[in-house]
mmCIF file of C-alpha atoms in Angstrom:
data_model
loop_
_atom_site.group_PDB
_atom_site.id
_atom_site.type_symbol
_atom_site.label_atom_id
_atom_site.label_comp_id
_atom_site.label_asym_id
_atom_site.label_seq_id
_atom_site.Cartn_x
_atom_site.Cartn_y
_atom_site.Cartn_z
ATOM 1 C CA UNK J 168 -1.941 1.908 -28.073
ATOM 2 C CA UNK J 169 -2.325 0.248 -25.508
ATOM 3 C CA UNK J 170 -5.586 -1.514 -25.138
ATOM 4 C CA UNK J 171 -7.969 -4.379 -23.256
ATOM 5 C CA UNK J 172 -11.355 -5.731 -24.780
ATOM 6 C CA UNK J 173 -13.236 -8.075 -23.050
ATOM 7 C CA UNK J 174 -15.680 -9.884 -26.394
ATOM 8 C CA UNK J 175 -18.203 -10.835 -23.537
ATOM 9 C CA UNK J 176 -19.963 -8.304 -21.606
ATOM 10 C CA UNK J 177 -22.365 -10.756 -20.122
ATOM 11 C CA UNK J 178 -22.355 -14.698 -19.064
ATOM 12 C CA UNK J 179 -24.708 -16.992 -17.546
ATOM 13 C CA UNK J 180 -24.119 -20.785 -16.668
ATOM 14 C CA UNK J 181 -25.378 -23.640 -14.600
ATOM 15 C CA UNK J 182 -23.753 -24.283 -11.510
ATOM 16 C CA UNK J 183 -20.995 -27.171 -11.889
ATOM 17 C CA UNK J 184 -20.932 -26.325 -15.388
ATOM 18 C CA UNK J 185 -17.141 -24.826 -17.016
ATOM 19 C CA UNK J 186 -16.787 -21.161 -17.855
ATOM 20 C CA UNK J 187 -14.122 -19.979 -20.231
ATOM 21 C CA UNK J 188 -13.836 -15.685 -20.510
ATOM 22 C CA UNK J 189 -11.733 -14.207 -22.789
ATOM 23 C CA UNK J 190 -9.098 -11.725 -23.032
ATOM 24 C CA UNK J 191 -7.116 -10.398 -26.109
ATOM 25 C CA UNK J 192 -4.814 -7.402 -25.808
ATOM 26 C CA UNK J 193 -2.725 -5.003 -26.938
ATOM 27 C CA UNK J 194 0.883 -3.912 -27.734
ATOM 28 C CA UNK J 195 3.472 -3.226 -28.672
ATOM 29 C CA UNK J 196 6.018 -3.075 -26.048
ATOM 30 C CA UNK J 197 7.653 -6.604 -25.539
ATOM 31 C CA UNK J 198 7.632 -6.699 -21.750
ATOM 32 C CA UNK J 199 3.923 -6.107 -20.037
ATOM 33 C CA UNK J 200 2.330 -7.939 -17.661
ATOM 34 C CA UNK J 201 -2.130 -8.673 -17.485
ATOM 35 C CA UNK J 202 -4.414 -9.508 -14.759
ATOM 36 C CA UNK J 203 -6.877 -10.861 -13.416
ATOM 37 C CA UNK J 204 -9.249 -9.037 -11.127
ATOM 38 C CA UNK J 205 -12.785 -10.488 -10.062
ATOM 39 C CA UNK J 206 -15.365 -7.505 -8.547
ATOM 40 C CA UNK J 207 -18.419 -8.991 -6.283
ATOM 41 C CA UNK J 208 -21.247 -7.049 -6.100
ATOM 42 C CA UNK J 209 -19.977 -5.342 -2.388
ATOM 43 C CA UNK J 210 -17.927 -3.810 -5.279
ATOM 44 C CA UNK J 211 -13.918 -3.683 -4.253
ATOM 45 C CA UNK J 212 -11.319 -5.504 -7.338
ATOM 46 C CA UNK J 213 -8.932 -8.097 -5.980
ATOM 47 C CA UNK J 214 -6.217 -10.341 -7.284
ATOM 48 C CA UNK J 215 -6.460 -13.103 -9.452
ATOM 49 C CA UNK J 216 -3.499 -13.490 -11.307
ATOM 50 C CA UNK J 217 -0.732 -11.581 -13.104
ATOM 51 C CA UNK J 218 2.168 -12.729 -15.551
ATOM 52 C CA UNK J 219 4.366 -11.604 -17.454
ATOM 53 C CA UNK J 220 4.937 -11.439 -20.879
ATOM 54 C CA UNK J 221 7.865 -13.838 -21.243
ATOM 55 C CA UNK J 222 5.773 -16.483 -18.727
ATOM 56 C CA UNK J 223 3.882 -17.940 -21.659
ATOM 57 C CA UNK J 224 3.292 -21.636 -19.122
ATOM 58 C CA UNK J 225 -0.429 -21.955 -17.933
ATOM 59 C CA UNK J 226 -1.225 -21.857 -14.318
ATOM 60 C CA UNK J 227 -4.276 -23.492 -12.060
ATOM 61 C CA UNK J 228 -4.827 -23.021 -8.795
ATOM 62 C CA UNK J 229 -7.318 -24.529 -7.644
ATOM 63 C CA UNK J 230 -11.192 -24.254 -9.896
ATOM 64 C CA UNK J 231 -8.993 -21.541 -11.600
ATOM 65 C CA UNK J 232 -6.589 -20.981 -14.674
ATOM 66 C CA UNK J 233 -5.417 -19.311 -16.896
ATOM 67 C CA UNK J 234 -4.445 -20.032 -20.136
ATOM 68 C CA UNK J 235 -1.765 -17.388 -22.178
ATOM 69 C CA UNK J 236 -0.992 -17.067 -25.766
ATOM 70 C CA UNK J 237 1.658 -14.781 -27.250
ATOM 71 C CA UNK J 238 0.382 -16.155 -30.652
ATOM 72 C CA UNK J 239 -2.778 -14.760 -30.183
ATOM 73 C CA UNK J 240 -2.237 -12.104 -27.530
ATOM 74 C CA UNK J 241 -4.867 -14.198 -25.488
ATOM 75 C CA UNK J 242 -4.769 -14.797 -21.790
ATOM 76 C CA UNK J 243 -8.056 -16.772 -20.887
ATOM 77 C CA UNK J 244 -9.218 -17.424 -17.698
ATOM 78 C CA UNK J 245 -11.619 -20.640 -17.453
ATOM 79 C CA UNK J 246 -13.217 -21.613 -14.052
ATOM 80 C CA UNK J 247 -13.672 -24.939 -13.567
ATOM 81 C CA UNK J 248 -17.298 -26.268 -11.972
ATOM 82 C CA UNK J 249 -18.843 -22.721 -10.830
ATOM 83 C CA UNK J 250 -19.892 -22.551 -8.005
ATOM 84 C CA UNK J 251 -22.794 -19.240 -7.138
ATOM 85 C CA UNK J 252 -20.242 -17.618 -4.832
ATOM 86 C CA UNK J 253 -17.993 -17.292 -8.686
ATOM 87 C CA UNK J 254 -21.358 -14.528 -9.817
ATOM 88 C CA UNK J 255 -19.352 -10.556 -9.962
ATOM 89 C CA UNK J 256 -17.487 -8.931 -12.562
ATOM 90 C CA UNK J 257 -13.987 -10.134 -13.509
ATOM 91 C CA UNK J 258 -11.789 -7.571 -15.068
ATOM 92 C CA UNK J 259 -8.226 -8.694 -17.523
ATOM 93 C CA UNK J 260 -5.446 -5.685 -17.278
ATOM 94 C CA UNK J 261 -2.594 -4.838 -18.981
ATOM 95 C CA UNK J 262 0.726 -3.099 -17.315
ATOM 96 C CA UNK J 263 3.692 -1.853 -19.762
ATOM 97 C CA UNK J 264 6.758 -0.502 -18.541
ATOM 98 C CA UNK J 265 7.160 3.608 -19.652
ATOM 99 C CA UNK J 266 10.209 4.078 -19.628
ATOM 100 C CA UNK J 267 11.357 2.434 -16.405
ATOM 101 C CA UNK J 268 8.970 4.409 -14.746
ATOM 102 C CA UNK J 269 5.908 2.917 -13.096
ATOM 103 C CA UNK J 270 2.663 2.427 -15.192
ATOM 104 C CA UNK J 271 -0.962 1.679 -14.575
ATOM 105 C CA UNK J 272 -3.429 -1.334 -14.969
ATOM 106 C CA UNK J 273 -5.531 -0.342 -18.550
ATOM 107 C CA UNK J 274 -8.968 -2.933 -18.084
ATOM 108 C CA UNK J 275 -11.298 -4.209 -20.049
ATOM 109 C CA UNK J 276 -15.001 -3.618 -19.650
ATOM 110 C CA UNK J 277 -15.493 -6.710 -18.296
ATOM 111 C CA UNK J 278 -17.562 -9.560 -18.035
ATOM 112 C CA UNK J 279 -20.225 -10.466 -15.977
ATOM 113 C CA UNK J 280 -20.929 -13.899 -14.587
ATOM 114 C CA UNK J 281 -24.044 -14.491 -13.785
ATOM 115 C CA UNK J 282 -23.667 -18.709 -12.003
ATOM 116 C CA UNK J 283 -27.311 -20.353 -11.387
ATOM 117 C CA UNK J 284 -27.781 -23.153 -8.470
ATOM 118 C CA UNK L 178 -6.763 -1.005 8.883
ATOM 119 C CA UNK L 179 -7.479 -4.410 8.036
ATOM 120 C CA UNK L 180 -7.513 -3.692 3.975
ATOM 121 C CA UNK L 181 -8.140 0.136 1.528
ATOM 122 C CA UNK L 182 -10.984 1.927 3.335
ATOM 123 C CA UNK L 183 -11.945 4.951 1.357
ATOM 124 C CA UNK L 184 -14.507 7.711 2.209
ATOM 125 C CA UNK L 185 -17.283 8.242 1.502
ATOM 126 C CA UNK L 186 -19.093 5.933 0.491
ATOM 127 C CA UNK L 187 -22.163 7.649 -1.153
ATOM 128 C CA UNK L 188 -22.459 10.968 -2.430
ATOM 129 C CA UNK L 189 -24.338 13.275 -4.170
ATOM 130 C CA UNK L 190 -23.653 16.026 -4.889
ATOM 131 C CA UNK L 191 -24.922 19.328 -6.395
ATOM 132 C CA UNK L 192 -23.343 20.519 -10.511
ATOM 133 C CA UNK L 193 -20.667 23.357 -9.393
ATOM 134 C CA UNK L 194 -19.615 21.238 -5.765
ATOM 135 C CA UNK L 195 -16.845 20.791 -4.804
ATOM 136 C CA UNK L 196 -16.038 17.053 -3.552
ATOM 137 C CA UNK L 197 -13.863 15.106 -2.242
ATOM 138 C CA UNK L 198 -13.192 11.715 -1.747
ATOM 139 C CA UNK L 199 -9.983 9.858 1.122
ATOM 140 C CA UNK L 200 -8.496 6.530 0.758
ATOM 141 C CA UNK L 201 -6.393 5.485 4.161
ATOM 142 C CA UNK L 202 -4.322 2.855 2.387
ATOM 143 C CA UNK L 203 -2.766 -1.112 3.984
ATOM 144 C CA UNK L 204 -0.695 0.370 7.033
ATOM 145 C CA UNK L 205 3.043 0.159 5.477
ATOM 146 C CA UNK L 206 1.993 -0.136 2.081
ATOM 147 C CA UNK L 207 4.679 2.912 -0.447
ATOM 148 C CA UNK L 208 2.284 3.034 -2.906
ATOM 149 C CA UNK L 209 -1.120 4.357 -4.291
ATOM 150 C CA UNK L 210 -3.370 4.575 -6.988
ATOM 151 C CA UNK L 211 -7.045 6.084 -8.250
ATOM 152 C CA UNK L 212 -9.662 4.706 -10.597
ATOM 153 C CA UNK L 213 -12.561 5.692 -11.800
ATOM 154 C CA UNK L 214 -14.709 3.806 -12.952
ATOM 155 C CA UNK L 215 -18.105 4.803 -14.946
ATOM 156 C CA UNK L 216 -21.337 2.002 -14.856
ATOM 157 C CA UNK L 217 -20.497 -0.422 -17.341
ATOM 158 C CA UNK L 218 -16.924 -0.292 -17.042
ATOM 159 C CA UNK L 219 -13.259 -0.981 -16.290
ATOM 160 C CA UNK L 220 -11.646 0.934 -14.374
ATOM 161 C CA UNK L 221 -9.633 4.209 -15.053
ATOM 162 C CA UNK L 222 -6.387 5.243 -14.469
ATOM 163 C CA UNK L 223 -6.318 8.992 -12.233
ATOM 164 C CA UNK L 224 -2.723 9.285 -10.488
ATOM 165 C CA UNK L 225 0.260 7.669 -9.195
ATOM 166 C CA UNK L 226 2.356 8.453 -5.317
ATOM 167 C CA UNK L 227 4.873 6.723 -4.182
ATOM 168 C CA UNK L 228 5.011 7.443 -0.296
ATOM 169 C CA UNK L 229 4.114 11.454 -1.055
ATOM 170 C CA UNK L 230 5.476 12.107 -3.933
ATOM 171 C CA UNK L 231 3.062 11.976 -6.596
ATOM 172 C CA UNK L 232 4.642 10.421 -10.441
ATOM 173 C CA UNK L 233 1.677 9.596 -12.291
ATOM 174 C CA UNK L 234 -0.950 12.015 -12.856
ATOM 175 C CA UNK L 235 -1.641 11.371 -16.529
ATOM 176 C CA UNK L 236 -4.911 10.127 -15.929
ATOM 177 C CA UNK L 237 -6.610 12.939 -14.778
ATOM 178 C CA UNK L 238 -9.314 14.254 -16.982
ATOM 179 C CA UNK L 239 -9.149 18.144 -16.655
ATOM 180 C CA UNK L 240 -7.434 20.329 -13.559
ATOM 181 C CA UNK L 241 -10.418 19.944 -11.451
ATOM 182 C CA UNK L 242 -9.320 17.530 -10.198
ATOM 183 C CA UNK L 243 -6.625 16.805 -7.900
ATOM 184 C CA UNK L 244 -4.873 14.420 -6.034
ATOM 185 C CA UNK L 245 -3.006 14.422 -2.536
ATOM 186 C CA UNK L 246 -0.715 12.532 0.004
ATOM 187 C CA UNK L 247 1.090 14.775 1.968
ATOM 188 C CA UNK L 248 2.753 12.628 4.593
ATOM 189 C CA UNK L 249 3.052 9.493 2.067
ATOM 190 C CA UNK L 250 -0.416 7.812 3.754
ATOM 191 C CA UNK L 251 -3.975 8.837 3.146
ATOM 192 C CA UNK L 252 -4.586 10.609 -0.228
ATOM 193 C CA UNK L 253 -7.854 13.206 -0.974
ATOM 194 C CA UNK L 254 -8.723 13.264 -4.294
ATOM 195 C CA UNK L 255 -10.445 16.226 -4.459
ATOM 196 C CA UNK L 256 -13.521 17.624 -7.602
ATOM 197 C CA UNK L 257 -13.433 21.096 -7.763
ATOM 198 C CA UNK L 258 -16.860 22.891 -9.671
ATOM 199 C CA UNK L 259 -17.972 19.611 -9.780
ATOM 200 C CA UNK L 260 -19.950 18.215 -13.561
ATOM 201 C CA UNK L 261 -22.595 15.136 -14.447
ATOM 202 C CA UNK L 262 -20.125 13.636 -15.954
ATOM 203 C CA UNK L 263 -17.634 13.033 -13.291
ATOM 204 C CA UNK L 264 -19.991 10.776 -12.034
ATOM 205 C CA UNK L 265 -19.231 7.531 -11.579
ATOM 206 C CA UNK L 266 -17.159 5.012 -9.276
ATOM 207 C CA UNK L 267 -13.743 6.311 -7.426
ATOM 208 C CA UNK L 268 -11.722 3.175 -7.007
ATOM 209 C CA UNK L 269 -8.335 3.316 -4.276
ATOM 210 C CA UNK L 270 -5.624 1.176 -4.389
ATOM 211 C CA UNK L 271 -2.516 0.554 -2.319
ATOM 212 C CA UNK L 272 -0.014 -1.688 -2.573
ATOM 213 C CA UNK L 273 2.822 -2.688 -0.645
ATOM 214 C CA UNK L 274 5.366 -2.766 -4.024
ATOM 215 C CA UNK L 275 6.099 -1.497 -7.806
ATOM 216 C CA UNK L 276 3.404 -2.742 -9.513
ATOM 217 C CA UNK L 277 4.497 -4.647 -11.695
ATOM 218 C CA UNK L 278 6.175 -7.384 -8.299
ATOM 219 C CA UNK L 279 3.072 -7.205 -6.514
ATOM 220 C CA UNK L 280 -0.740 -6.909 -6.507
ATOM 221 C CA UNK L 281 -3.492 -4.322 -5.818
ATOM 222 C CA UNK L 282 -5.390 -4.184 -2.850
ATOM 223 C CA UNK L 283 -8.887 -1.983 -3.763
ATOM 224 C CA UNK L 284 -11.089 -0.448 -1.487
ATOM 225 C CA UNK L 285 -14.247 -0.638 -2.114
ATOM 226 C CA UNK L 286 -15.037 2.726 -3.858
ATOM 227 C CA UNK L 287 -16.462 6.543 -3.125
ATOM 228 C CA UNK L 288 -19.494 6.774 -5.316
ATOM 229 C CA UNK L 289 -20.033 10.286 -7.028
ATOM 230 C CA UNK L 290 -23.507 10.917 -8.281
ATOM 231 C CA UNK L 291 -23.353 14.854 -9.336
ATOM 232 C CA UNK L 292 -26.920 16.756 -10.186
#
């Protein structure tokens, strides 16, 4: 079975602090994809990043960085120098290929990040 | 349109009523997905279309849920004889490529409240 666990339900930080959102996944498949999405109060999910299971290189995009470690089945997300606009619910998701057909995204329960001025 | 458009944004239904939720994907997007998001939870997959073909409906919770995309563009999610447990936000997403190579673009969702 596939599962995504985001143990942190809510995190509150003060602007300019760094914050890391944890994500642990479970799958027996060797080919899979991991995602992070941001859900602001307006409701639409915004794609942030996609990684495949064969690429463990960490990635940095501006103030965002991602740490993928297969050994611990984790795909953590760090925001450096957080800003009020980063306040949102962040979802980690897993996608697995079923026999060549399109799989679906399995989401964690999300982490609500509040950045205070 | 510029993004995925969903209507209505809010729907209140009495238990037992039928509802229809519409999704207008980004023009030219081949793939279309429906997800259900309960309060405080992550989205859960309902069904997937590639053009007009419904390739996966494994997430539909019961036979009261039905989705269609007859011309490969606009999609409708229909819920018959609504129950209180159907209360949730229904999210539609589209993609120009396969799920594994393209990002999903989500709409703002349709919030359904069943009284």
